[in-house]
Short mmCIF file of C-alpha atoms and ligand atoms in Angstrom, two decimals:
data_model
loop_
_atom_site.label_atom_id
_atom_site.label_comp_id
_atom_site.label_asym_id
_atom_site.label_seq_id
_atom_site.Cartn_x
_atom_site.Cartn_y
_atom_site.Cartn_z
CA UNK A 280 9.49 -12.38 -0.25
CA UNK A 281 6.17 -11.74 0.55
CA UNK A 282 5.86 -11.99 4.82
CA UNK A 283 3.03 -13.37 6.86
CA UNK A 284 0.31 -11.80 9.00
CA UNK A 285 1.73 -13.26 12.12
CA UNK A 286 5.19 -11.73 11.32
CA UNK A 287 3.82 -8.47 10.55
CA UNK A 288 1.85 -8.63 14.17
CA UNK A 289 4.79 -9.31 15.97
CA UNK A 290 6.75 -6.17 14.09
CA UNK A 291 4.21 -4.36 15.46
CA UNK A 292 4.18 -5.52 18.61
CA UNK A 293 7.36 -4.06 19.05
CA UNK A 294 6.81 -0.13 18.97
CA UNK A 295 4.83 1.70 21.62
CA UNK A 296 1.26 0.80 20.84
CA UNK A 297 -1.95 0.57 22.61
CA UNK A 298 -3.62 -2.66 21.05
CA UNK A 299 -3.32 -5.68 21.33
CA UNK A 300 -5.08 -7.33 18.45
CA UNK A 301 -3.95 -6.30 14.72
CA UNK A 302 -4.47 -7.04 11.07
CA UNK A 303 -2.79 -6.00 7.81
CA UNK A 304 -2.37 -5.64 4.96
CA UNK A 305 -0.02 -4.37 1.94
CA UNK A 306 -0.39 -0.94 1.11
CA UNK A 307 0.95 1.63 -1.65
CA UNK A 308 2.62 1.35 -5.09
CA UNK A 309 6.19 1.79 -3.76
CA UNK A 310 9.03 0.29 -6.08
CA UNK A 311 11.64 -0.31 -2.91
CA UNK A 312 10.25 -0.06 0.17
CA UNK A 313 7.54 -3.25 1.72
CA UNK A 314 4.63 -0.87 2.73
CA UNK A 315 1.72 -2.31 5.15
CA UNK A 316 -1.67 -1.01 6.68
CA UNK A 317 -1.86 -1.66 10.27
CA UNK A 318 -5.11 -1.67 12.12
CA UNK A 319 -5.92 -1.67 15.43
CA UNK A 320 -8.74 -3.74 16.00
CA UNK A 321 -8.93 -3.57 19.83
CA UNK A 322 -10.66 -0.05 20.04
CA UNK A 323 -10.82 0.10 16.03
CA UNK A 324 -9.74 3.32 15.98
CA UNK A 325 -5.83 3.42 15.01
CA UNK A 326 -4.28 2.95 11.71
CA UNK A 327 -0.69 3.15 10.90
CA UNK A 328 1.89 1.81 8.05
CA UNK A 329 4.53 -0.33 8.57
CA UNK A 330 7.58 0.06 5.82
CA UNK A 331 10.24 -2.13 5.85
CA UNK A 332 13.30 -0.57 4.49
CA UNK A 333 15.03 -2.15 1.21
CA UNK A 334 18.44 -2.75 2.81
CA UNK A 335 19.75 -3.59 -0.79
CA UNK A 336 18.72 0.36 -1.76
CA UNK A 337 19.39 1.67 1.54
CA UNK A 338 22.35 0.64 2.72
CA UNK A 339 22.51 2.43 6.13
CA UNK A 340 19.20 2.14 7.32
CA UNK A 341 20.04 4.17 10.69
CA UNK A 342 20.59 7.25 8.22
CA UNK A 343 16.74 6.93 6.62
CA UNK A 344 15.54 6.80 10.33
CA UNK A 345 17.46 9.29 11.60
CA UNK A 346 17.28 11.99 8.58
CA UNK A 347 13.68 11.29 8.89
CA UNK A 348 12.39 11.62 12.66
CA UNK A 349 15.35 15.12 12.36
CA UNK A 350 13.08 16.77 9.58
CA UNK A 351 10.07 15.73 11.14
CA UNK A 352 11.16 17.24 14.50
CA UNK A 353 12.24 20.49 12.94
CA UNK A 354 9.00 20.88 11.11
CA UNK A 355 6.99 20.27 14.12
CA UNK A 356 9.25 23.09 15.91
CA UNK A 357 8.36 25.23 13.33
CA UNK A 358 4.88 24.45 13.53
CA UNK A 359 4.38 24.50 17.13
CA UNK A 360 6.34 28.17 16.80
CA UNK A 361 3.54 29.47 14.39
CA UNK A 362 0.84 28.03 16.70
CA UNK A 363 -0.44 24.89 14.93
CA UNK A 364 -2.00 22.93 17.88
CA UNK A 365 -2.89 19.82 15.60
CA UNK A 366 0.39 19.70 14.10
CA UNK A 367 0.26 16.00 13.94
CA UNK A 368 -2.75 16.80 10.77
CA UNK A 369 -0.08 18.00 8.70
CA UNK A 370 3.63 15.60 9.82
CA UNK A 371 4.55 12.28 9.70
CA UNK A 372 4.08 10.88 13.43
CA UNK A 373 6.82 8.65 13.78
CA UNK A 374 6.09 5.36 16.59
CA UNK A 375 8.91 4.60 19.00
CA UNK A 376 10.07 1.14 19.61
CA UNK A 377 9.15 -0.55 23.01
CA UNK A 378 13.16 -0.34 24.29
CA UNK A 379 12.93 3.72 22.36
CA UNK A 380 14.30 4.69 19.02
CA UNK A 381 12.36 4.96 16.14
CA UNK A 382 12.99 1.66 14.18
CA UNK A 383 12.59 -2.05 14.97
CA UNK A 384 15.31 -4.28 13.83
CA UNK A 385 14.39 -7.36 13.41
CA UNK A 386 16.71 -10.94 13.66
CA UNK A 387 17.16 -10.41 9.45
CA UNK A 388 18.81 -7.34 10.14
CA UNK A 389 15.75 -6.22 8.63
CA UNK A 390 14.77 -2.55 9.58
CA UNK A 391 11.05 -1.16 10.35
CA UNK A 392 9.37 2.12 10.91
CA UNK A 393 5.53 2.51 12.17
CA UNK A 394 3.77 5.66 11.19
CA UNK A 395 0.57 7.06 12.08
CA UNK A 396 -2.01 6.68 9.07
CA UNK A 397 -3.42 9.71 8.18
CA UNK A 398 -7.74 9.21 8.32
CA UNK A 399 -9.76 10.80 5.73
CA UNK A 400 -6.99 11.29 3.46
CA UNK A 401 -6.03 9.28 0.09
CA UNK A 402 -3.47 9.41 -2.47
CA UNK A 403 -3.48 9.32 -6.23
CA UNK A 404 -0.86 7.74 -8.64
CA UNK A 405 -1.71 9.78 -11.65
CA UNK A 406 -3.57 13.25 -11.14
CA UNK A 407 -7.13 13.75 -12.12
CA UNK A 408 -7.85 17.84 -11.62
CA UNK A 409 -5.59 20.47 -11.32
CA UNK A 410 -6.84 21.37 -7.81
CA UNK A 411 -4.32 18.27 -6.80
CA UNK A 412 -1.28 19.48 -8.48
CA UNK A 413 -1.91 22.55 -6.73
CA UNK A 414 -2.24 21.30 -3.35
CA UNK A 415 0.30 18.41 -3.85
CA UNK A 416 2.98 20.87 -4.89
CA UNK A 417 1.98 23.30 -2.31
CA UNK A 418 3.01 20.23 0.09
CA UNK A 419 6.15 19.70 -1.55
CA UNK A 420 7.05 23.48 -1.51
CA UNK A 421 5.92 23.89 2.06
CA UNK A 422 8.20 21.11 2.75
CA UNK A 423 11.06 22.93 1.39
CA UNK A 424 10.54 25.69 2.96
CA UNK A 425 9.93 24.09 6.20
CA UNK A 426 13.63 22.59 6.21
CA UNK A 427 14.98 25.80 4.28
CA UNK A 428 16.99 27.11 7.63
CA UNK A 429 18.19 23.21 8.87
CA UNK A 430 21.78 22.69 8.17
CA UNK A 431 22.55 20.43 6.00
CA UNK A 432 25.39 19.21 7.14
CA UNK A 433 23.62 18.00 10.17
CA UNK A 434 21.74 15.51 7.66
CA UNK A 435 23.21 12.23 6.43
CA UNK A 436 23.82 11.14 2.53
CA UNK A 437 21.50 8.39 2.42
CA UNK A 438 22.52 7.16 -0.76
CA UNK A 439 25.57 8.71 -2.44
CA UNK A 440 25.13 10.55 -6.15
CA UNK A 441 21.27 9.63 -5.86
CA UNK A 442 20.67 12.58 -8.17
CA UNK A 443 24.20 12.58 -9.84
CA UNK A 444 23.64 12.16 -13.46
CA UNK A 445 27.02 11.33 -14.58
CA UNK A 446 27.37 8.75 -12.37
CA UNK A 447 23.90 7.13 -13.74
CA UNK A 448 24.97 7.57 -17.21
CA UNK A 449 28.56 5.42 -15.85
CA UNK A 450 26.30 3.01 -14.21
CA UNK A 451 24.24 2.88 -17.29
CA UNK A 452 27.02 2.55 -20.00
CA UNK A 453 28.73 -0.43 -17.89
CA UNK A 454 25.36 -2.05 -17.54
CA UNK A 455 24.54 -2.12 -21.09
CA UNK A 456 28.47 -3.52 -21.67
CA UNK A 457 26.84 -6.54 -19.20
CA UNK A 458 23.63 -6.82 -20.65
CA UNK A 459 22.52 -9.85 -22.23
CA UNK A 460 22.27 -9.43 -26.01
CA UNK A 461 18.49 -9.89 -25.97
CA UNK A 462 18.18 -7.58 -23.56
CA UNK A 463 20.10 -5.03 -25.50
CA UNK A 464 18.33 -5.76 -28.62
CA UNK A 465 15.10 -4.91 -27.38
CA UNK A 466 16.42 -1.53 -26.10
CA UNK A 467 18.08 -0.47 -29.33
CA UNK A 468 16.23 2.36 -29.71
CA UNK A 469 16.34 3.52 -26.09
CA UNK A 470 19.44 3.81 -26.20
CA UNK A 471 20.14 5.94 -29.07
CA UNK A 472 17.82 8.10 -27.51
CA UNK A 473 19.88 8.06 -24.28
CA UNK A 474 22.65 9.55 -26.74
CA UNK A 475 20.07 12.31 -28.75
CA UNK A 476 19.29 13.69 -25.13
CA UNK A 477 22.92 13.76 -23.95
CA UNK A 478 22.83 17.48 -23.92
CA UNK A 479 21.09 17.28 -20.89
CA UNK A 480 24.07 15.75 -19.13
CA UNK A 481 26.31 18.39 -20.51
CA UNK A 482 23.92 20.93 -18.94
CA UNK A 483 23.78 19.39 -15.83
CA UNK A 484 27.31 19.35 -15.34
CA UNK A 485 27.86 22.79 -16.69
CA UNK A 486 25.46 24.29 -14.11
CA UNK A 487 26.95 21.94 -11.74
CA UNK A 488 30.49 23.88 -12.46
CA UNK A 489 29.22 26.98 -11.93
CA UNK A 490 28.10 26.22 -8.28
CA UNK A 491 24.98 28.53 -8.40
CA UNK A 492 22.47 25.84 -7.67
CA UNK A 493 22.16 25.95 -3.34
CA UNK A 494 23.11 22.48 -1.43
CA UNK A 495 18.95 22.36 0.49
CA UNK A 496 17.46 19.69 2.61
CA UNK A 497 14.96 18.22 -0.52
CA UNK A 498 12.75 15.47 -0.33
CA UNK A 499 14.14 13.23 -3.21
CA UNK A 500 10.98 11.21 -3.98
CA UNK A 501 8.26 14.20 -4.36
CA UNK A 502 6.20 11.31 -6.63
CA UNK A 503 2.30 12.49 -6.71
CA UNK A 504 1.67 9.04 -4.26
CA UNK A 505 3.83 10.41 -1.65
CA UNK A 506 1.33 12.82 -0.79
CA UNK A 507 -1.81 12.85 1.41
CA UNK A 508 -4.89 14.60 0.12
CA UNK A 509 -8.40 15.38 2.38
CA UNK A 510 -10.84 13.29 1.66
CA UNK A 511 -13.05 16.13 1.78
CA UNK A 512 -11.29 19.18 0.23
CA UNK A 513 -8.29 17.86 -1.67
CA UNK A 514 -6.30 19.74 0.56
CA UNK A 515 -2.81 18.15 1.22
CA UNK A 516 -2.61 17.15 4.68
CA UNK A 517 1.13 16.18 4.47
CA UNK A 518 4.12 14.93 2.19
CA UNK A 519 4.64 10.97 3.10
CA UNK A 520 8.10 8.78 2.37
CA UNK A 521 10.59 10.65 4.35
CA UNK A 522 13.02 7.85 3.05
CA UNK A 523 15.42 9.97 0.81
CA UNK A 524 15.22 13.23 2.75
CA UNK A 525 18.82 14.53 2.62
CA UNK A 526 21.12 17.62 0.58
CA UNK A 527 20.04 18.29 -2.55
CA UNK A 528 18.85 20.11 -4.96
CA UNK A 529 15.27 21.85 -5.45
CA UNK A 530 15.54 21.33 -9.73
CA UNK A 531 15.66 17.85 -8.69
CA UNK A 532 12.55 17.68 -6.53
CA UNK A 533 10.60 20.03 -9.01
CA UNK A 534 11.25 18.24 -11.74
CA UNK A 535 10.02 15.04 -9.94
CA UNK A 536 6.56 16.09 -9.23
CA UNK A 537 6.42 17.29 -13.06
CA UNK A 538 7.55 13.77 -13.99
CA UNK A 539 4.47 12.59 -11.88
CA UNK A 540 2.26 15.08 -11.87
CA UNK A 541 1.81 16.04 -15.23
CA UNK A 542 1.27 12.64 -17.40
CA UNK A 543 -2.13 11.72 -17.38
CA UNK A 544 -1.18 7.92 -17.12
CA UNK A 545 1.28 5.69 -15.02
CA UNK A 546 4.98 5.93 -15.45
CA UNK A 547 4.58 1.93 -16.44
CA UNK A 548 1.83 2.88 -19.25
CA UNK A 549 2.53 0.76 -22.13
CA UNK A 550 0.52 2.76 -24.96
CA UNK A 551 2.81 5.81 -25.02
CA UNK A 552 0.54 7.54 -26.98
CA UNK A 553 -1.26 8.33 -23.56
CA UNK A 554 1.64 9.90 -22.05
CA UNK A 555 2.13 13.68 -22.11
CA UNK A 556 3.10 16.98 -20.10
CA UNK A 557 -0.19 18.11 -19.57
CA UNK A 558 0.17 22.34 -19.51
CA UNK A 559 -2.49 23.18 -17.56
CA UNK A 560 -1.47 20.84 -14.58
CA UNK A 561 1.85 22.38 -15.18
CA UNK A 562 0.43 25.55 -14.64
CA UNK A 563 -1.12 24.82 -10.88
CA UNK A 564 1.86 23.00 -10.23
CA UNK A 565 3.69 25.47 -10.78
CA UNK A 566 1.49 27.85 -8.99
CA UNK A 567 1.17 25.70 -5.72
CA UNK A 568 4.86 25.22 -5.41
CA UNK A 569 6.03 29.00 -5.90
CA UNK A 570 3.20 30.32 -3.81
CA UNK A 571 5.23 28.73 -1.15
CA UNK A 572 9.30 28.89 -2.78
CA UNK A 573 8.95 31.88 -4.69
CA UNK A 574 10.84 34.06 -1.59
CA UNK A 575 13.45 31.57 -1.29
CA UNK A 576 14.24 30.53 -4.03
CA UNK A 577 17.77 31.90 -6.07
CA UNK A 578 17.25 33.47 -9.18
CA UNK A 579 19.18 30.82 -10.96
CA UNK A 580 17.06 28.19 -9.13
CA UNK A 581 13.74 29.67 -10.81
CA UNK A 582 15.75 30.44 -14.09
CA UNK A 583 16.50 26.53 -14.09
CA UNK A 584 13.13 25.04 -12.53
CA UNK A 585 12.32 23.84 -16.40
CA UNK A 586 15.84 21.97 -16.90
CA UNK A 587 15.00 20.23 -13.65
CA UNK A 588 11.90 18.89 -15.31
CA UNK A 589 14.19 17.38 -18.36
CA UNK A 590 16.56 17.00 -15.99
CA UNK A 591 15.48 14.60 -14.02
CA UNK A 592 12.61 12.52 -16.67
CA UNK A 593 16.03 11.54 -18.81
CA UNK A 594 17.86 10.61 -15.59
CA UNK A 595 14.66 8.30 -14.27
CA UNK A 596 14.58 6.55 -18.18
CA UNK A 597 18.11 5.77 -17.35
CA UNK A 598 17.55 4.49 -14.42
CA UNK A 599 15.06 2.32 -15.73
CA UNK A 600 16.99 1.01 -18.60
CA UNK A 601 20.13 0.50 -16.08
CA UNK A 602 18.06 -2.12 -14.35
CA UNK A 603 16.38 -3.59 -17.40
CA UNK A 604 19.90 -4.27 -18.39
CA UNK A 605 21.00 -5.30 -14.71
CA UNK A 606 18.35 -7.82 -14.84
CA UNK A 607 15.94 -5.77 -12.43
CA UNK A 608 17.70 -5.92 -9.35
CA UNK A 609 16.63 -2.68 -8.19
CA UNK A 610 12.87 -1.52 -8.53
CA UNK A 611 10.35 -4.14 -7.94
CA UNK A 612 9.09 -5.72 -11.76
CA UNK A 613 5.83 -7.39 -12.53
CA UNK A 614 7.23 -8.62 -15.99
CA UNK A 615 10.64 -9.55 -17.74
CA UNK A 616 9.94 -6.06 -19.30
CA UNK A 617 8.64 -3.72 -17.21
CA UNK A 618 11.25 -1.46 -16.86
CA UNK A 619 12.18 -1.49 -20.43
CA UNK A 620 8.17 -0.03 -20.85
CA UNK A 621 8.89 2.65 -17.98
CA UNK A 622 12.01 3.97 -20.16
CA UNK A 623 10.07 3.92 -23.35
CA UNK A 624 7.11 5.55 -21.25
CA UNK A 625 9.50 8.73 -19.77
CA UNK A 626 11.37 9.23 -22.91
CA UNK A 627 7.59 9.58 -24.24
CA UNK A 628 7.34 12.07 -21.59
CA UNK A 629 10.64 13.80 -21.80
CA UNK A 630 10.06 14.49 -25.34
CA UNK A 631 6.44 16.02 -24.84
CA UNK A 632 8.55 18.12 -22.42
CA UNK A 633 11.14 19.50 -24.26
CA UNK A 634 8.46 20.39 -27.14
CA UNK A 635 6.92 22.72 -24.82
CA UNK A 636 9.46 23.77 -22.43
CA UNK A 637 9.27 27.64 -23.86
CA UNK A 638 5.58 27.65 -22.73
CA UNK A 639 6.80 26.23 -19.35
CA UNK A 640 9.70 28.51 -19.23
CA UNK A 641 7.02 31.22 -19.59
CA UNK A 642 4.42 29.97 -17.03
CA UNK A 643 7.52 29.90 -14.59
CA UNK A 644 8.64 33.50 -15.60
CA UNK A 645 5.06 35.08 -14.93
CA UNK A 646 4.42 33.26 -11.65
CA UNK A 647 7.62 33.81 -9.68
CA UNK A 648 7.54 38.04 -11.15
CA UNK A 649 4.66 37.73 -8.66
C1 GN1 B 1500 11.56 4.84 -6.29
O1 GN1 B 1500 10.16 4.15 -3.44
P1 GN1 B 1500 9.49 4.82 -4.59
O2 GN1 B 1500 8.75 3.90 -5.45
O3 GN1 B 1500 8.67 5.97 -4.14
C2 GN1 B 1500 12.91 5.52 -6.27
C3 GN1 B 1500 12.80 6.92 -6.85
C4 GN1 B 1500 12.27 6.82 -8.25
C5 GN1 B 1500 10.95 6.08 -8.26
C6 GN1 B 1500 10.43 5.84 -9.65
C7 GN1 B 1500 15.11 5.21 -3.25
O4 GN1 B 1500 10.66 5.52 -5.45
O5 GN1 B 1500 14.05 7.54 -6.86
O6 GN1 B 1500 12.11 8.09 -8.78
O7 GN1 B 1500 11.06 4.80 -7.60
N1 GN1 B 1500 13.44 5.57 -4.91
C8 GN1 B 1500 14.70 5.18 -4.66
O8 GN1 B 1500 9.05 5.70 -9.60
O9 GN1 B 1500 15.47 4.81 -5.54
MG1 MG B 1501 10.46 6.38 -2.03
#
């Protein structure tokens, strides 16, 4: 339900700000969260975003906040340590309420967050040069590596088995035994290919077995919009959409930014001919994130980096094709079949994957021998 300007301002009104006088508007490409551009129009100079958080995706809100404003505070610990005055260029600034704490709740039981905005900075929802998927994955390796020595224990599950790929393929399977017949007639051929690439569950789980992949605070969402690039240099100034922040694993996150990184068009493209792994901004992907992992990381991490990339484009078709057959209850649709054109988009993508996975395999070998 969309929400009016007045009951934006008054959101606002509730965390620790100077002005008096706001406006809004909505902001971002997000499928869960309500995202909106706050601006302070009493000296003109602040911005923030205000994000409600999907209670029906999140349902312990107090764990987002919480998991969030911890990583944030151990990165700017770390930050301060090496001497970065402005660490507040490169970190989520999380606003605290009037009455302290870090989210508004509202009479809904509706939960809010107010960031700072970062100035001179935009973000992309398909890469253009590879000087982005350099810098972007640079962010999201920093990030890990940032969080590599916090305990994860001391972090909350936020939502359980978000990356567990035998429980998707269970929610799957009993959604399709739901699914209206139209629905599944539509997806026929989606879902046999839901069966061809089943071999990537039986990995999973395999490597799962043999326990060698670490437990490591990961980001969960490392989606080319979820970070902030310079205005003026490309730069990344910092990863955004601390949401999912929690134990997990690095294949996962990887594999995410090659999911959105590397296809020249939007995950919702309709003409799948457009959509491809794009080697090159593999390549400086690749380069950005291990120039920052590459000491950290296990050798059966690196060894596995590729599989994340499969892993994890099959497991976001199924998640699409779940909610096509649950009648889109979970990501936000603009038409009855938008998620059933997602799924047909990433198994477009997953394919162009797995036909050149040796040449990734080999891009990874070469850069982390360095
Ligand atoms: C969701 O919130 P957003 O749009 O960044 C989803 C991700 C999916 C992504 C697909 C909490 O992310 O897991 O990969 O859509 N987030 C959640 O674009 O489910
Ligand atoms: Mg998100």
């Amino acid at each position: 339900m969309e929400i009016g300007v007045e009951e934006i301002k008054k959101v606002v009104e509730n965390f620790d700000v100077k002005g008096s006088s706001f406006s809004s508007r909505k902001f971002g490409n997000g499928h869960i969260n309500d995202s909106y551009l706050i601006e302070d129009n009493s000296d003109g100079a602040e911005k923030f975003i205000l994000r409600k958080i999907n209670k029906y995706v999140f349902k312990n809100p107090d764990a987002v906040v919480n998991n969030s404003v911890k990583a944030v505070n151990h990165i700017r610990e770390k930050l301060l340590a090496e001497g970065v005055k402005n660490y507040y260029d490169f970190l989520l600034t999380f606003i605290q309420t009037k009455t302290g704490g870090f989210a508004f709740v509202d009479k809904n039981s509706d939960y809010w967050c107010l960031t700072k905005f970062f100035a001179d900075s935009y973000t992309v929802d398909f890469v253009e040069t590879e000087k982005q998927a350099y810098e972007a994955a640079k962010a999201f390796g920093k990030f890990q590596k940032q969080l590599a020595d916090a305990d994860p224990n001391e972090f909350e599950i936020v939502i359980p088995d978000f990356h567990n790929l035998s429980k998707r393929i269970s929610a799957y399977e009993k959604a399709a035994e739901n699914a209206s017949d139209e629905r599944k007639e539509k997806a026929a051929e989606e879902m046999k290919t839901v069966d061809d690439f089943f071999r990537i569950v039986e990995k999973n789980n395999s490597l799962n077995e043999s326990l060698s992949i670490p437990l490591r605070i990961t980001h969960n969402d490392t989606k080319i919009n979820n970070v902030m690039l310079d205005n003026k240099t490309d730069a990344a100034h910092c990863v955004i959409d601390l949401d999912t922040v929690m134990p997990g694993s690095v294949l996962s996150d990887f594999g995410d930014m090659v999911r959105t990184f590397t296809s020249p068009a939007e995950e919702d493209e309709r003409d799948v001919s457009k959509v491809k792994m794009r080697l090159n901004i593999f390549k400086s992907l690749a380069a950005g994130y291990l120039e920052e992992m590459n000491g950290i990381l296990t050798p059966s991490e690196k060894e596995n980096l590729v599989f994340g990339a499969e892993m994890i484009v099959y497991e976001q078709a199924v998640r699409f094709l779940t909610d096509f057959f649950n009648n889109d209850m979970y990501y936000k649709t603009e038409y009855p079949e938008h998620n059933l054109v997602r799924t047909k988009n990433q198994f477009a993508l997953l394919k162009s994957i797995t036909e050149q996975s040796g040449e990734m395999e080999k891009i990874v070998t070469s850069l982390s021998a360095n």
